[in-house]
Structures are given as C-alpha cells and as structure tokens.
Amino acid sequence: MPLIPEEPQIHESAQGPRATPASGRTAPTPRPVPGPRPAAPSRPGRPGPLRPTPPAQRTPRDAAPANPGPSGPAAPAAAASPQIQLIPASAEGALDAAEEAVDLLLESGRAPGDVLVLTTGAQHPWAEHELSFGEASYWAQHDAGDDVFYADAAVAARAATRPVVVVAVNGGPASVAATALPLAHSRAGALLIVCGDPQQINSVLGAGV
C-alpha cells in the first residue's frame, strides 16, 4: 500500500509569508494615522511664519542710550544761512520794489508778522506816520510782531529776528548800506530780499556775509 505523505499541520501561531498581489509587488504595510502636522519649513526667499518675540528683560543700564551725549543741556543746532534774493532797482525805485516783494510774500501765505522791511534812505511812509505818535508806541508794534514792520536801517540793530527781511537800498550814505546789509542778513531767519543796485549789493554782501 503506497504511503501517503503526511499533510503538514499549520499552527495558528506560525506566521507564513505575506500574501503577494497579482501584480507581484509586496502589499504595502498599513500606515499609522497621521497626527498634527509640524509647521512646514520656510522656502528659500520666503519668510516663514512670524512669531511674537517676548520682550527682553532690560536692566537700568540697558535702558540708557547707547551713545549718551555730554551732560548738561543739549547744544542748539547751528542755524542755516538764509536764502538771498536780489531785485535790481534804482535808488528811486527800490522802495516800490520792496513793496511789491512784500505783497508777493503775503499773497504766497507769509504771515505779516514774519516780515521786516528796512530802508537805507528815506523812511517808509508807514514808519513816518507811526513815529509821529512817539517811539514807545512805534516799537511796541514791533514787539507785538503781528504785522509787517518798517524801520530805518540805521536802527536795524534794535529789530528782532524775523523769518523774512526786505531791504530797500533807496539812497543814503554808502556806509549805511555797508552796515545795514550784513545786519539784515543776521536778522533774516529764512529769506533776505534786497532791492537796489546789484553791483553795490554784491560788493557789500560778498565782503560782509
């Protein structure tokens, strides 16, 4: 009687080879359930997500300025030199040219109290009229600073600085203009307008400013 080979017994605890799909590839192992994804790395050239940085603890020494200046009050900044405009005019027409300059300043938005007008020759009619009431009343209007003020160049040293100074070189000794123009330059905060002979004005301002 022929011998029948014994069928191998398969125990449940034994693990056999993995099943192979028809395609011949090994069946993929099941992946775990994905958890929360980490933040994606930033791409080159693109900023990543911004995170608030906690404020650093500062000591009293850290709170001090990096480059402290010298002790005591700060030194005022050097004042810029005013711009100079020259309006050619004869001695007879210098006062009219100055009046036109004042009108243009006011029309452009300048406040009347910003303007001081000086004359080297005859007084401006407004100054003559106001001086008839006495010098105290006249200079009180200057100190108020709410209107255009007209003065003789000989007393310009008493006038305070204003943003715009207009000088009418309308005659008078050459020494008056030589003294008045540098003084007017020092009284002008932003703009100095001089009406008169260009050659005379340039010779004075070129040497005195």
PDB file of C-alpha atoms in Angstrom:
ATOM      1  CA  MET A   1       0.000   0.000   0.000  1.00  0.00           C
ATOM      2  CA  PRO A   2       1.538   3.268  -1.095  1.00  0.00           C
ATOM      3  CA  LEU A   3       2.467   5.713   1.588  1.00  0.00           C
ATOM      4  CA  ILE A   4       0.526   8.962   1.673  1.00  0.00           C
ATOM      5  CA  PRO A   5       2.660  11.856   2.770  1.00  0.00           C
ATOM      6  CA  GLU A   6       1.515  13.500   5.898  1.00  0.00           C
ATOM      7  CA  GLU A   7      -0.072  16.899   5.429  1.00  0.00           C
ATOM      8  CA  PRO A   8       1.812  19.497   7.321  1.00  0.00           C
ATOM      9  CA  GLN A   9      -0.022  20.895  10.268  1.00  0.00           C
ATOM     10  CA  ILE A  10      -0.397  24.637  10.304  1.00  0.00           C
ATOM     11  CA  HIS A  11      -0.373  26.173  13.719  1.00  0.00           C
ATOM     12  CA  GLU A  12      -2.235  29.412  14.213  1.00  0.00           C
ATOM     13  CA  SER A  13       0.734  30.926  15.971  1.00  0.00           C
ATOM     14  CA  ALA A  14       3.016  30.464  12.998  1.00  0.00           C
ATOM     15  CA  GLN A  15       3.312  33.336  10.596  1.00  0.00           C
ATOM     16  CA  GLY A  16       3.635  32.468   6.989  1.00  0.00           C
ATOM     17  CA  PRO A  17       4.848  34.609   4.139  1.00  0.00           C
ATOM     18  CA  ARG A  18       2.897  37.742   3.260  1.00  0.00           C
ATOM     19  CA  ALA A  19       0.376  37.493   0.543  1.00  0.00           C
ATOM     20  CA  THR A  20       1.591  38.669  -2.782  1.00  0.00           C
ATOM     21  CA  PRO A  21      -0.849  40.544  -5.002  1.00  0.00           C
ATOM     22  CA  ALA A  22      -1.341  39.555  -8.599  1.00  0.00           C
ATOM     23  CA  SER A  23       0.993  42.265  -9.784  1.00  0.00           C
ATOM     24  CA  GLY A  24       3.862  40.642  -7.999  1.00  0.00           C
ATOM     25  CA  ARG A  25       4.525  43.624  -5.646  1.00  0.00           C
ATOM     26  CA  THR A  26       4.580  43.243  -1.907  1.00  0.00           C
ATOM     27  CA  ALA A  27       1.420  44.579  -0.299  1.00  0.00           C
ATOM     28  CA  PRO A  28       2.098  47.877   1.457  1.00  0.00           C
ATOM     29  CA  THR A  29       2.172  47.927   5.206  1.00  0.00           C
ATOM     30  CA  PRO A  30      -0.722  49.988   6.638  1.00  0.00           C
ATOM     31  CA  ARG A  31       0.434  53.473   7.678  1.00  0.00           C
ATOM     32  CA  PRO A  32      -0.315  54.876  11.119  1.00  0.00           C
ATOM     33  CA  VAL A  33      -2.976  57.515  11.431  1.00  0.00           C
ATOM     34  CA  PRO A  34      -1.254  60.865  10.894  1.00  0.00           C
ATOM     35  CA  GLY A  35      -1.219  63.241  13.854  1.00  0.00           C
ATOM     36  CA  PRO A  36      -0.912  67.028  13.786  1.00  0.00           C
ATOM     37  CA  ARG A  37       1.456  68.122  11.044  1.00  0.00           C
ATOM     38  CA  PRO A  38       4.531  70.098  12.063  1.00  0.00           C
ATOM     39  CA  ALA A  39       4.953  73.580  10.595  1.00  0.00           C
ATOM     40  CA  ALA A  40       6.332  73.365   7.090  1.00  0.00           C
ATOM     41  CA  PRO A  41       9.857  74.718   6.746  1.00  0.00           C
ATOM     42  CA  SER A  42      10.039  78.076   5.076  1.00  0.00           C
ATOM     43  CA  ARG A  43      11.012  78.139   1.458  1.00  0.00           C
ATOM     44  CA  PRO A  44      14.200  79.900   0.379  1.00  0.00           C
ATOM     45  CA  GLY A  45      13.457  83.531  -0.297  1.00  0.00           C
ATOM     46  CA  ARG A  46      10.148  83.489   1.543  1.00  0.00           C
ATOM     47  CA  PRO A  47       9.782  84.421   5.187  1.00  0.00           C
ATOM     48  CA  GLY A  48       8.410  81.792   7.456  1.00  0.00           C
ATOM     49  CA  PRO A  49       5.569  82.339   9.895  1.00  0.00           C
ATOM     50  CA  LEU A  50       6.202  85.211  12.231  1.00  0.00           C
ATOM     51  CA  ARG A  51       6.160  84.515  15.913  1.00  0.00           C
ATOM     52  CA  PRO A  52       5.983  87.224  18.525  1.00  0.00           C
ATOM     53  CA  THR A  53       9.254  87.604  20.358  1.00  0.00           C
ATOM     54  CA  PRO A  54       8.895  88.004  24.100  1.00  0.00           C
ATOM     55  CA  PRO A  55      10.196  91.337  25.350  1.00  0.00           C
ATOM     56  CA  ALA A  56      13.719  91.117  26.637  1.00  0.00           C
ATOM     57  CA  GLN A  57      14.332  91.935  30.236  1.00  0.00           C
ATOM     58  CA  ARG A  58      16.191  95.237  30.351  1.00  0.00           C
ATOM     59  CA  THR A  59      18.336  96.394  33.151  1.00  0.00           C
ATOM     60  CA  PRO A  60      18.671 100.066  34.043  1.00  0.00           C
ATOM     61  CA  ARG A  61      21.988 100.045  32.210  1.00  0.00           C
ATOM     62  CA  ASP A  62      20.339  98.663  29.074  1.00  0.00           C
ATOM     63  CA  ALA A  63      17.685 101.383  29.221  1.00  0.00           C
ATOM     64  CA  ALA A  64      20.316 104.103  28.973  1.00  0.00           C
ATOM     65  CA  PRO A  65      21.043 105.473  25.472  1.00  0.00           C
ATOM     66  CA  ALA A  66      23.785 103.721  23.582  1.00  0.00           C
ATOM     67  CA  ASN A  67      25.765 106.883  22.966  1.00  0.00           C
ATOM     68  CA  PRO A  68      24.952 109.370  25.677  1.00  0.00           C
ATOM     69  CA  GLY A  69      25.959 112.911  24.913  1.00  0.00           C
ATOM     70  CA  PRO A  70      27.754 115.215  27.275  1.00  0.00           C
ATOM     71  CA  SER A  71      25.972 116.033  30.478  1.00  0.00           C
ATOM     72  CA  GLY A  72      24.045 119.259  30.720  1.00  0.00           C
ATOM     73  CA  PRO A  73      21.655 120.961  28.291  1.00  0.00           C
ATOM     74  CA  ALA A  74      21.911 119.963  24.645  1.00  0.00           C
ATOM     75  CA  ALA A  75      23.721 122.399  22.387  1.00  0.00           C
ATOM     76  CA  PRO A  76      21.395 124.090  19.862  1.00  0.00           C
ATOM     77  CA  ALA A  77      21.834 123.171  16.220  1.00  0.00           C
ATOM     78  CA  ALA A  78      23.619 125.677  14.037  1.00  0.00           C
ATOM     79  CA  ALA A  79      21.167 127.934  12.248  1.00  0.00           C
ATOM     80  CA  ALA A  80      21.071 127.624   8.477  1.00  0.00           C
ATOM     81  CA  SER A  81      22.094 130.647   6.449  1.00  0.00           C
ATOM     82  CA  PRO A  82      19.105 132.474   4.927  1.00  0.00           C
ATOM     83  CA  GLN A  83      18.489 132.459   1.214  1.00  0.00           C
ATOM     84  CA  ILE A  84      19.334 135.770  -0.533  1.00  0.00           C
ATOM     85  CA  GLN A  85      17.267 137.223  -3.367  1.00  0.00           C
ATOM     86  CA  LEU A  86      18.340 140.309  -5.266  1.00  0.00           C
ATOM     87  CA  ILE A  87      15.803 142.537  -7.019  1.00  0.00           C
ATOM     88  CA  PRO A  88      17.559 145.055  -9.294  1.00  0.00           C
ATOM     89  CA  ALA A  89      16.195 148.560  -8.793  1.00  0.00           C
ATOM     90  CA  SER A  90      17.361 152.146  -8.830  1.00  0.00           C
ATOM     91  CA  ALA A  91      17.572 154.132  -5.623  1.00  0.00           C
ATOM     92  CA  GLU A  92      14.323 155.868  -6.610  1.00  0.00           C
ATOM     93  CA  GLY A  93      12.500 152.602  -7.358  1.00  0.00           C
ATOM     94  CA  ALA A  94      13.905 150.444  -4.538  1.00  0.00           C
ATOM     95  CA  LEU A  95      11.085 151.231  -2.103  1.00  0.00           C
ATOM     96  CA  ASP A  96       8.406 150.374  -4.684  1.00  0.00           C
ATOM     97  CA  ALA A  97      10.223 147.118  -5.456  1.00  0.00           C
ATOM     98  CA  ALA A  98      10.291 146.297  -1.751  1.00  0.00           C
ATOM     99  CA  GLU A  99       6.533 146.956  -1.501  1.00  0.00           C
ATOM    100  CA  GLU A 100       5.886 144.601  -4.399  1.00  0.00           C
ATOM    101  CA  ALA A 101       8.049 141.965  -2.742  1.00  0.00           C
ATOM    102  CA  VAL A 102       6.050 142.281   0.477  1.00  0.00           C
ATOM    103  CA  ASP A 103       2.765 141.946  -1.427  1.00  0.00           C
ATOM    104  CA  LEU A 104       4.016 138.761  -3.101  1.00  0.00           C
ATOM    105  CA  LEU A 105       5.126 137.336   0.253  1.00  0.00           C
ATOM    106  CA  LEU A 106       1.726 137.946   1.812  1.00  0.00           C
ATOM    107  CA  GLU A 107      -0.090 136.530  -1.206  1.00  0.00           C
ATOM    108  CA  SER A 108       2.045 133.394  -1.028  1.00  0.00           C
ATOM    109  CA  GLY A 109       0.903 132.760   2.546  1.00  0.00           C
ATOM    110  CA  ARG A 110       3.511 134.523   4.664  1.00  0.00           C
ATOM    111  CA  ALA A 111       2.121 135.985   7.860  1.00  0.00           C
ATOM    112  CA  PRO A 112       2.508 139.778   8.132  1.00  0.00           C
ATOM    113  CA  GLY A 113       4.406 139.364  11.390  1.00  0.00           C
ATOM    114  CA  ASP A 114       7.074 137.337   9.544  1.00  0.00           C
ATOM    115  CA  VAL A 115       8.286 140.334   7.538  1.00  0.00           C
ATOM    116  CA  LEU A 116      10.649 143.168   8.462  1.00  0.00           C
ATOM    117  CA  VAL A 117      11.364 145.956   5.941  1.00  0.00           C
ATOM    118  CA  LEU A 118      14.433 148.177   6.255  1.00  0.00           C
ATOM    119  CA  THR A 119      15.223 151.323   4.291  1.00  0.00           C
ATOM    120  CA  THR A 120      18.669 152.899   3.828  1.00  0.00           C
ATOM    121  CA  GLY A 121      17.374 156.273   2.640  1.00  0.00           C
ATOM    122  CA  ALA A 122      14.031 157.959   3.241  1.00  0.00           C
ATOM    123  CA  GLN A 123      11.725 156.355   5.793  1.00  0.00           C
ATOM    124  CA  HIS A 124       8.783 154.326   4.634  1.00  0.00           C
ATOM    125  CA  PRO A 125       5.543 156.382   4.918  1.00  0.00           C
ATOM    126  CA  TRP A 126       4.133 153.920   7.471  1.00  0.00           C
ATOM    127  CA  ALA A 127       7.180 154.328   9.717  1.00  0.00           C
ATOM    128  CA  GLU A 128       6.989 158.113   9.473  1.00  0.00           C
ATOM    129  CA  HIS A 129       3.315 158.042  10.417  1.00  0.00           C
ATOM    130  CA  GLU A 130       3.764 155.708  13.388  1.00  0.00           C
ATOM    131  CA  LEU A 131       6.800 157.567  14.696  1.00  0.00           C
ATOM    132  CA  SER A 132       4.671 160.686  14.877  1.00  0.00           C
ATOM    133  CA  PHE A 133       2.932 159.067  17.869  1.00  0.00           C
ATOM    134  CA  GLY A 134       6.220 158.522  19.658  1.00  0.00           C
ATOM    135  CA  GLU A 135       8.927 155.893  19.639  1.00  0.00           C
ATOM    136  CA  ALA A 136       7.386 153.938  22.505  1.00  0.00           C
ATOM    137  CA  SER A 137       4.193 153.305  20.553  1.00  0.00           C
ATOM    138  CA  TYR A 138       6.187 152.619  17.381  1.00  0.00           C
ATOM    139  CA  TRP A 139       8.452 149.956  18.933  1.00  0.00           C
ATOM    140  CA  ALA A 140       5.522 148.448  20.817  1.00  0.00           C
ATOM    141  CA  GLN A 141       4.103 147.446  17.446  1.00  0.00           C
ATOM    142  CA  HIS A 142       7.434 145.876  16.587  1.00  0.00           C
ATOM    143  CA  ASP A 143       7.407 143.874  19.810  1.00  0.00           C
ATOM    144  CA  ALA A 144       3.815 142.721  19.185  1.00  0.00           C
ATOM    145  CA  GLY A 145       5.046 141.036  15.999  1.00  0.00           C
ATOM    146  CA  ASP A 146       1.622 140.762  14.378  1.00  0.00           C
ATOM    147  CA  ASP A 147       2.168 142.990  11.325  1.00  0.00           C
ATOM    148  CA  VAL A 148       4.797 143.985   8.760  1.00  0.00           C
ATOM    149  CA  PHE A 149       7.254 146.314  10.463  1.00  0.00           C
ATOM    150  CA  TYR A 150       9.103 149.121   8.652  1.00  0.00           C
ATOM    151  CA  ALA A 151      12.255 150.645  10.100  1.00  0.00           C
ATOM    152  CA  ASP A 152      15.238 152.764   9.173  1.00  0.00           C
ATOM    153  CA  ALA A 153      18.332 150.657   8.509  1.00  0.00           C
ATOM    154  CA  ALA A 154      20.225 152.853  10.955  1.00  0.00           C
ATOM    155  CA  VAL A 155      18.189 151.360  13.828  1.00  0.00           C
ATOM    156  CA  ALA A 156      18.070 147.821  12.464  1.00  0.00           C
ATOM    157  CA  ALA A 157      20.193 146.587  15.357  1.00  0.00           C
ATOM    158  CA  ARG A 158      17.181 147.128  17.619  1.00  0.00           C
ATOM    159  CA  ALA A 159      14.929 144.969  15.441  1.00  0.00           C
ATOM    160  CA  ALA A 160      14.400 141.341  16.341  1.00  0.00           C
ATOM    161  CA  THR A 161      14.953 138.399  14.015  1.00  0.00           C
ATOM    162  CA  ARG A 162      12.113 137.637  11.616  1.00  0.00           C
ATOM    163  CA  PRO A 163      11.788 134.879   9.009  1.00  0.00           C
ATOM    164  CA  VAL A 164      11.956 137.368   6.114  1.00  0.00           C
ATOM    165  CA  VAL A 165      13.850 140.661   5.931  1.00  0.00           C
ATOM    166  CA  VAL A 166      13.413 143.014   2.954  1.00  0.00           C
ATOM    167  CA  VAL A 167      15.960 145.797   2.440  1.00  0.00           C
ATOM    168  CA  ALA A 168      15.268 148.744   0.169  1.00  0.00           C
ATOM    169  CA  VAL A 169      18.570 150.401  -0.777  1.00  0.00           C
ATOM    170  CA  ASN A 170      16.794 153.661  -1.580  1.00  0.00           C
ATOM    171  CA  GLY A 171      19.642 156.102  -1.122  1.00  0.00           C
ATOM    172  CA  GLY A 172      21.519 157.359   1.888  1.00  0.00           C
ATOM    173  CA  PRO A 173      25.255 157.216   2.509  1.00  0.00           C
ATOM    174  CA  ALA A 174      27.088 154.165   1.168  1.00  0.00           C
ATOM    175  CA  SER A 175      28.263 153.439   4.704  1.00  0.00           C
ATOM    176  CA  VAL A 176      24.653 152.876   5.806  1.00  0.00           C
ATOM    177  CA  ALA A 177      24.112 150.155   3.214  1.00  0.00           C
ATOM    178  CA  ALA A 178      27.502 148.632   4.010  1.00  0.00           C
ATOM    179  CA  THR A 179      26.430 148.290   7.649  1.00  0.00           C
ATOM    180  CA  ALA A 180      22.751 147.517   7.107  1.00  0.00           C
ATOM    181  CA  LEU A 181      23.061 144.629   4.666  1.00  0.00           C
ATOM    182  CA  PRO A 182      25.208 142.331   6.862  1.00  0.00           C
ATOM    183  CA  LEU A 183      23.000 143.227   9.834  1.00  0.00           C
ATOM    184  CA  ALA A 184      19.855 142.444   7.836  1.00  0.00           C
ATOM    185  CA  HIS A 185      21.411 139.121   6.855  1.00  0.00           C
ATOM    186  CA  SER A 186      21.860 138.270  10.526  1.00  0.00           C
ATOM    187  CA  ARG A 187      18.231 139.227  11.273  1.00  0.00           C
ATOM    188  CA  ALA A 188      16.743 137.092   8.479  1.00  0.00           C
ATOM    189  CA  GLY A 189      15.710 133.655   9.603  1.00  0.00           C
ATOM    190  CA  ALA A 190      14.920 132.134   6.196  1.00  0.00           C
ATOM    191  CA  LEU A 191      14.993 134.753   3.442  1.00  0.00           C
ATOM    192  CA  LEU A 192      16.744 138.070   2.750  1.00  0.00           C
ATOM    193  CA  ILE A 193      15.437 140.179  -0.145  1.00  0.00           C
ATOM    194  CA  VAL A 194      17.491 143.177  -1.225  1.00  0.00           C
ATOM    195  CA  CYS A 195      16.141 145.748  -3.654  1.00  0.00           C
ATOM    196  CA  GLY A 196      18.719 148.094  -5.183  1.00  0.00           C
ATOM    197  CA  ASP A 197      21.795 148.381  -7.351  1.00  0.00           C
ATOM    198  CA  PRO A 198      23.143 144.844  -7.927  1.00  0.00           C
ATOM    199  CA  GLN A 199      26.780 145.948  -8.131  1.00  0.00           C
ATOM    200  CA  GLN A 200      26.607 147.788  -4.826  1.00  0.00           C
ATOM    201  CA  ILE A 201      24.720 144.980  -3.111  1.00  0.00           C
ATOM    202  CA  ASN A 202      27.069 142.258  -4.323  1.00  0.00           C
ATOM    203  CA  SER A 203      30.119 144.211  -3.266  1.00  0.00           C
ATOM    204  CA  VAL A 204      28.717 144.622   0.256  1.00  0.00           C
ATOM    205  CA  LEU A 205      27.251 141.142   0.735  1.00  0.00           C
ATOM    206  CA  GLY A 206      30.244 139.483  -0.854  1.00  0.00           C
ATOM    207  CA  ALA A 207      32.576 141.074   1.672  1.00  0.00           C
ATOM    208  CA  GLY A 208      30.348 141.184   4.725  1.00  0.00           C
ATOM    209  CA  VAL A 209      28.480 137.852   4.612  1.00  0.00           C
TER     210      VAL A 209
END
